[in-house]
PDB file of C-alpha atoms in Angstrom:
ATOM      1  CA  MET A   1       0.293  -0.016   0.055  1.00  0.00           C
ATOM      2  CA  ALA A   2       1.405   3.531  -0.761  1.00  0.00           C
ATOM      3  CA  ASP A   3       2.261   5.863   1.821  1.00  0.00           C
ATOM      4  CA  GLU A   4      -0.036   8.633   2.912  1.00  0.00           C
ATOM      5  CA  GLU A   5       2.062  11.534   1.598  1.00  0.00           C
ATOM      6  CA  HIS A   6       1.624   9.826  -1.620  1.00  0.00           C
ATOM      7  CA  ILE A   7      -1.931   9.153  -1.944  1.00  0.00           C
ATOM      8  CA  ARG A   8      -2.606  13.505  -0.748  1.00  0.00           C
ATOM      9  CA  HIS A   9      -0.371  14.502  -3.581  1.00  0.00           C
ATOM     10  CA  CYS A  10      -2.319  12.004  -5.750  1.00  0.00           C
ATOM     11  CA  MET A  11      -5.715  13.575  -4.250  1.00  0.00           C
ATOM     12  CA  LEU A  12      -4.137  17.086  -5.331  1.00  0.00           C
ATOM     13  CA  TYR A  13      -3.247  16.174  -8.810  1.00  0.00           C
ATOM     14  CA  GLU A  14      -6.927  14.519  -9.278  1.00  0.00           C
ATOM     15  CA  PHE A  15      -8.466  18.055  -7.475  1.00  0.00           C
ATOM     16  CA  GLN A  16      -6.207  20.239  -9.732  1.00  0.00           C
ATOM     17  CA  LEU A  17      -7.693  18.282 -12.957  1.00  0.00           C
ATOM     18  CA  GLY A  18     -11.021  19.178 -11.835  1.00  0.00           C
ATOM     19  CA  ARG A  19     -12.316  16.167 -10.919  1.00  0.00           C
ATOM     20  CA  LYS A  20     -15.126  15.065  -7.828  1.00  0.00           C
ATOM     21  CA  ALA A  21     -13.566  13.467  -5.079  1.00  0.00           C
ATOM     22  CA  SER A  22     -15.735  10.379  -5.767  1.00  0.00           C
ATOM     23  CA  GLU A  23     -14.240  10.166  -8.844  1.00  0.00           C
ATOM     24  CA  ALA A  24     -10.529  10.766  -7.649  1.00  0.00           C
ATOM     25  CA  ALA A  25     -11.277   7.893  -5.183  1.00  0.00           C
ATOM     26  CA  LYS A  26     -12.023   5.709  -7.607  1.00  0.00           C
ATOM     27  CA  ASN A  27      -9.187   6.283  -9.511  1.00  0.00           C
ATOM     28  CA  ILE A  28      -6.678   6.357  -6.841  1.00  0.00           C
ATOM     29  CA  CYS A  29      -8.103   3.159  -5.664  1.00  0.00           C
ATOM     30  CA  SER A  30      -7.663   1.474  -9.156  1.00  0.00           C
ATOM     31  CA  ALA A  31      -4.063   2.900  -9.441  1.00  0.00           C
ATOM     32  CA  LEU A  32      -3.195   1.817  -5.874  1.00  0.00           C
ATOM     33  CA  GLY A  33      -4.936  -0.759  -4.451  1.00  0.00           C
ATOM     34  CA  GLN A  34      -8.794  -1.649  -3.575  1.00  0.00           C
ATOM     35  CA  ASP A  35      -8.571   0.320  -0.033  1.00  0.00           C
ATOM     36  CA  ALA A  36      -5.921   2.948  -0.842  1.00  0.00           C
ATOM     37  CA  VAL A  37      -8.369   5.857   0.379  1.00  0.00           C
ATOM     38  CA  SER A  38     -11.571   6.147   0.849  1.00  0.00           C
ATOM     39  CA  THR A  39     -14.287   8.454  -0.280  1.00  0.00           C
ATOM     40  CA  ARG A  40     -14.718  10.172   2.297  1.00  0.00           C
ATOM     41  CA  LYS A  41     -11.225  11.148   3.256  1.00  0.00           C
ATOM     42  CA  CYS A  42     -11.177  12.416  -0.720  1.00  0.00           C
ATOM     43  CA  GLN A  43     -13.870  14.982   0.345  1.00  0.00           C
ATOM     44  CA  CYS A  44     -12.347  16.099   3.318  1.00  0.00           C
ATOM     45  CA  TRP A  45      -9.044  16.772   1.664  1.00  0.00           C
ATOM     46  CA  PHE A  46     -11.013  18.364  -1.684  1.00  0.00           C
ATOM     47  CA  GLU A  47     -12.693  20.836   1.257  1.00  0.00           C
ATOM     48  CA  LYS A  48      -9.556  21.663   2.021  1.00  0.00           C
ATOM     49  CA  PHE A  49      -8.188  22.464  -1.442  1.00  0.00           C
ATOM     50  CA  HIS A  50     -11.221  24.812  -1.932  1.00  0.00           C
ATOM     51  CA  GLU A  51     -10.311  26.840   0.715  1.00  0.00           C
ATOM     52  CA  GLY A  52      -7.581  27.752  -0.720  1.00  0.00           C
ATOM     53  CA  ASN A  53      -5.060  25.277   1.711  1.00  0.00           C
ATOM     54  CA  PHE A  54      -2.878  22.908  -0.626  1.00  0.00           C
ATOM     55  CA  SER A  55      -0.391  22.286   2.378  1.00  0.00           C
ATOM     56  CA  LEU A  56      -0.299  18.211   2.161  1.00  0.00           C
ATOM     57  CA  ASP A  57       0.921  18.276   5.792  1.00  0.00           C
ATOM     58  CA  ASP A  58      -1.642  16.281   8.250  1.00  0.00           C
ATOM     59  CA  LYS A  59      -3.079  18.461  10.959  1.00  0.00           C
ATOM     60  CA  SER A  60      -2.528  16.819  14.365  1.00  0.00           C
ATOM     61  CA  GLY A  61      -6.153  15.696  15.870  1.00  0.00           C
ATOM     62  CA  ARG A  62      -8.310  12.726  15.175  1.00  0.00           C
ATOM     63  CA  GLY A  63      -7.011  10.550  13.129  1.00  0.00           C
ATOM     64  CA  SER A  64      -3.370  11.415  13.064  1.00  0.00           C
ATOM     65  CA  VAL A  65      -0.769  10.285  15.481  1.00  0.00           C
ATOM     66  CA  TYR A  66      -0.186  11.644  19.149  1.00  0.00           C
ATOM     67  CA  ASN A  67       3.159  12.016  20.703  1.00  0.00           C
ATOM     68  CA  PHE A  68       3.040  10.400  24.046  1.00  0.00           C
ATOM     69  CA  ASP A  69       6.115  10.966  26.420  1.00  0.00           C
ATOM     70  CA  GLN A  70       6.376   7.399  28.247  1.00  0.00           C
ATOM     71  CA  GLU A  71       9.525   8.181  30.271  1.00  0.00           C
ATOM     72  CA  ALA A  72       8.096  11.585  31.966  1.00  0.00           C
ATOM     73  CA  LEU A  73       4.853   8.965  32.953  1.00  0.00           C
ATOM     74  CA  GLN A  74       7.176   6.830  34.397  1.00  0.00           C
ATOM     75  CA  ALA A  75       9.788   9.054  36.090  1.00  0.00           C
ATOM     76  CA  LEU A  76       6.322  10.458  38.086  1.00  0.00           C
ATOM     77  CA  LEU A  77       5.220   7.186  38.936  1.00  0.00           C
ATOM     78  CA  VAL A  78       8.389   6.017  40.085  1.00  0.00           C
ATOM     79  CA  GLN A  79       8.168   9.503  42.168  1.00  0.00           C
ATOM     80  CA  ASN A  80       4.876   8.664  43.569  1.00  0.00           C
ATOM     81  CA  PRO A  81       3.085   5.476  42.816  1.00  0.00           C
ATOM     82  CA  GLN A  82      -0.019   6.841  44.628  1.00  0.00           C
ATOM     83  CA  ILE A  83      -0.809   9.834  42.011  1.00  0.00           C
ATOM     84  CA  THR A  84      -4.244   9.744  40.390  1.00  0.00           C
ATOM     85  CA  GLN A  85      -5.194   9.537  37.109  1.00  0.00           C
ATOM     86  CA  GLN A  86      -6.529  12.809  36.960  1.00  0.00           C
ATOM     87  CA  GLU A  87      -3.243  14.659  38.434  1.00  0.00           C
ATOM     88  CA  LEU A  88      -0.857  12.977  35.822  1.00  0.00           C
ATOM     89  CA  ALA A  89      -3.168  14.068  33.422  1.00  0.00           C
ATOM     90  CA  THR A  90      -3.064  17.609  34.775  1.00  0.00           C
ATOM     91  CA  THR A  91       0.785  17.079  34.762  1.00  0.00           C
ATOM     92  CA  LEU A  92       1.331  15.867  31.589  1.00  0.00           C
ATOM     93  CA  ASN A  93      -1.488  18.250  29.903  1.00  0.00           C
ATOM     94  CA  CYS A  94      -2.985  15.320  27.930  1.00  0.00           C
ATOM     95  CA  SER A  95      -6.734  13.700  29.017  1.00  0.00           C
ATOM     96  CA  GLN A  96      -7.277  11.219  31.721  1.00  0.00           C
ATOM     97  CA  LYS A  97      -7.964   8.373  28.661  1.00  0.00           C
ATOM     98  CA  THR A  98      -4.894   8.981  27.613  1.00  0.00           C
ATOM     99  CA  ILE A  99      -3.247   8.380  30.670  1.00  0.00           C
ATOM    100  CA  SER A 100      -5.606   5.257  31.158  1.00  0.00           C
ATOM    101  CA  ASN A 101      -4.373   3.723  27.944  1.00  0.00           C
ATOM    102  CA  GLN A 102      -0.943   4.499  28.881  1.00  0.00           C
ATOM    103  CA  LEU A 103      -0.562   2.722  32.050  1.00  0.00           C
ATOM    104  CA  ARG A 104      -2.724   0.005  30.438  1.00  0.00           C
ATOM    105  CA  ALA A 105       0.024  -0.423  27.794  1.00  0.00           C
ATOM    106  CA  LEU A 106       2.720  -0.073  30.618  1.00  0.00           C
ATOM    107  CA  GLY A 107       0.996  -3.311  32.091  1.00  0.00           C
ATOM    108  CA  LYS A 108       0.338  -0.633  35.063  1.00  0.00           C
ATOM    109  CA  VAL A 109      -2.509  -1.929  37.707  1.00  0.00           C
ATOM    110  CA  GLN A 110      -4.765  -0.144  40.666  1.00  0.00           C
ATOM    111  CA  LYS A 111      -3.864  -1.874  44.119  1.00  0.00           C
ATOM    112  CA  PHE A 112      -4.574  -0.451  47.135  1.00  0.00           C
ATOM    113  CA  GLY A 113      -1.882   0.209  49.428  1.00  0.00           C
ATOM    114  CA  LYS A 114      -2.689  -0.963  52.859  1.00  0.00           C
ATOM    115  CA  TRP A 115      -5.167  -4.043  53.689  1.00  0.00           C
ATOM    116  CA  VAL A 116      -6.294  -5.882  56.665  1.00  0.00           C
ATOM    117  CA  PRO A 117      -4.044  -8.869  57.659  1.00  0.00           C
ATOM    118  CA  HIS A 118      -5.422 -12.402  58.099  1.00  0.00           C
ATOM    119  CA  GLU A 119      -2.616 -12.886  61.102  1.00  0.00           C
ATOM    120  CA  LEU A 120      -1.933 -10.264  63.428  1.00  0.00           C
ATOM    121  CA  THR A 121       1.580  -9.210  64.240  1.00  0.00           C
ATOM    122  CA  ASP A 122       3.059  -8.796  67.594  1.00  0.00           C
ATOM    123  CA  ASN A 123       2.818  -5.235  66.953  1.00  0.00           C
ATOM    124  CA  ASN A 124      -1.022  -5.636  66.167  1.00  0.00           C
ATOM    125  CA  HIS A 125      -1.530  -7.834  68.701  1.00  0.00           C
ATOM    126  CA  ASN A 126       0.504  -5.252  71.497  1.00  0.00           C
ATOM    127  CA  GLN A 127      -1.531  -2.323  70.234  1.00  0.00           C
ATOM    128  CA  ARG A 128      -4.980  -4.192  70.885  1.00  0.00           C
ATOM    129  CA  VAL A 129      -4.337  -5.326  74.103  1.00  0.00           C
ATOM    130  CA  THR A 130      -2.993  -1.828  74.879  1.00  0.00           C
ATOM    131  CA  ILE A 131      -6.432  -0.644  73.420  1.00  0.00           C
ATOM    132  CA  CYS A 132      -8.533  -3.066  75.540  1.00  0.00           C
ATOM    133  CA  SER A 133      -6.646  -2.730  78.936  1.00  0.00           C
ATOM    134  CA  SER A 134      -7.325   1.159  78.468  1.00  0.00           C
ATOM    135  CA  LEU A 135     -10.763   0.764  77.789  1.00  0.00           C
ATOM    136  CA  LEU A 136     -11.220  -1.696  80.432  1.00  0.00           C
ATOM    137  CA  SER A 137      -9.502   1.389  82.563  1.00  0.00           C
ATOM    138  CA  ARG A 138     -12.133   3.644  81.125  1.00  0.00           C
ATOM    139  CA  GLN A 139     -14.765   1.779  81.772  1.00  0.00           C
ATOM    140  CA  ASN A 140     -14.043   1.910  85.916  1.00  0.00           C
ATOM    141  CA  ARG A 141     -14.386   5.431  85.667  1.00  0.00           C
ATOM    142  CA  LEU A 142     -17.456   6.340  82.953  1.00  0.00           C
ATOM    143  CA  LEU A 143     -18.992   2.861  82.189  1.00  0.00           C
ATOM    144  CA  PHE A 144     -18.066   3.635  78.688  1.00  0.00           C
ATOM    145  CA  LEU A 145     -18.385   0.068  77.701  1.00  0.00           C
ATOM    146  CA  GLU A 146     -22.192   0.105  78.295  1.00  0.00           C
ATOM    147  CA  GLN A 147     -22.623   2.501  75.912  1.00  0.00           C
ATOM    148  CA  ILE A 148     -20.785   0.145  72.588  1.00  0.00           C
ATOM    149  CA  VAL A 149     -23.304  -1.343  70.477  1.00  0.00           C
ATOM    150  CA  THR A 150     -21.440  -4.577  69.157  1.00  0.00           C
ATOM    151  CA  GLY A 151     -22.460  -6.491  65.852  1.00  0.00           C
ATOM    152  CA  ASP A 152     -20.251  -9.312  65.536  1.00  0.00           C
ATOM    153  CA  GLU A 153     -16.813 -10.132  66.707  1.00  0.00           C
ATOM    154  CA  LYS A 154     -14.628  -7.924  63.946  1.00  0.00           C
ATOM    155  CA  TRP A 155     -11.826  -5.472  65.567  1.00  0.00           C
ATOM    156  CA  VAL A 156     -11.956  -2.174  65.551  1.00  0.00           C
ATOM    157  CA  LEU A 157      -8.700  -0.374  64.489  1.00  0.00           C
ATOM    158  CA  TYR A 158      -8.323   3.194  65.773  1.00  0.00           C
ATOM    159  CA  VAL A 159      -5.786   4.039  63.212  1.00  0.00           C
ATOM    160  CA  ASN A 160      -7.450   4.662  60.430  1.00  0.00           C
ATOM    161  CA  LEU A 161      -5.428   5.325  57.252  1.00  0.00           C
ATOM    162  CA  LYS A 162      -6.882   6.637  53.976  1.00  0.00           C
ATOM    163  CA  ARG A 163      -6.047   3.567  51.365  1.00  0.00           C
ATOM    164  CA  ARG A 164      -5.413   5.276  47.905  1.00  0.00           C
ATOM    165  CA  PHE A 165      -4.224   3.226  44.963  1.00  0.00           C
ATOM    166  CA  GLN A 166      -0.932   2.862  43.669  1.00  0.00           C
ATOM    167  CA  CYS A 167       0.005   2.621  39.738  1.00  0.00           C
ATOM    168  CA  LEU A 168       2.224  -0.613  40.042  1.00  0.00           C
ATOM    169  CA  ASP A 169       3.307  -3.555  37.756  1.00  0.00           C
ATOM    170  CA  LYS A 170       0.986  -6.775  37.938  1.00  0.00           C
ATOM    171  CA  ASN A 171       3.489  -8.942  40.079  1.00  0.00           C
ATOM    172  CA  GLU A 172       4.613  -6.181  42.214  1.00  0.00           C
ATOM    173  CA  ALA A 173       3.522  -5.692  45.770  1.00  0.00           C
ATOM    174  CA  PRO A 174       2.153  -2.514  47.045  1.00  0.00           C
ATOM    175  CA  CYS A 175       4.155   0.001  49.602  1.00  0.00           C
ATOM    176  CA  GLN A 176       3.509  -0.988  53.351  1.00  0.00           C
ATOM    177  CA  ASN A 177       5.144   1.715  55.300  1.00  0.00           C
ATOM    178  CA  LEU A 178       3.691   4.655  56.654  1.00  0.00           C
ATOM    179  CA  THR A 179       5.974   7.363  55.178  1.00  0.00           C
ATOM    180  CA  CYS A 180       5.106   5.702  51.686  1.00  0.00           C
ATOM    181  CA  MET A 181       1.348   6.398  52.434  1.00  0.00           C
ATOM    182  CA  ARG A 182       1.838   9.942  53.535  1.00  0.00           C
ATOM    183  CA  LYS A 183       3.944  11.435  50.766  1.00  0.00           C
ATOM    184  CA  LYS A 184       2.452  13.349  47.990  1.00  0.00           C
TER     185      LYS A 184
END
């Protein structure tokens, strides 16, 4: 198949001969191959030629190649894996959908940075014992435990960290330390 610039030259030649866009499309397709150019594409270029614009350069926008700087995206993700897609779009001056497509192309997925462990560590166990003992001592003073309504046996964590998504590789584990969770 002929390259796009050659096809544009052919369309300009057909326009200068005074042919209609549909005739030009048929002539170009018969010379260069059945799917070389569509009638609609010829019509768009002929409209441009009628306006007096004979430049054969394709304008950026729909249908043209968009150059995206993936290195800048990767650098921002390394600097802060918890940055949102909207913040990335604002920083890189593009749409959120473009960021989403580029992250998918890089193999990045969204994962939560914190999860509730199934087994308690020694630190979790000590923290819960401390909380229980402080609640019991408070009960002796204020009858605090009579005011609590419980529905099941699940623990209630007093440290309620805000969980944010991180853009990571599929097999990469999310960041677990608090300094990583709090940095912007």
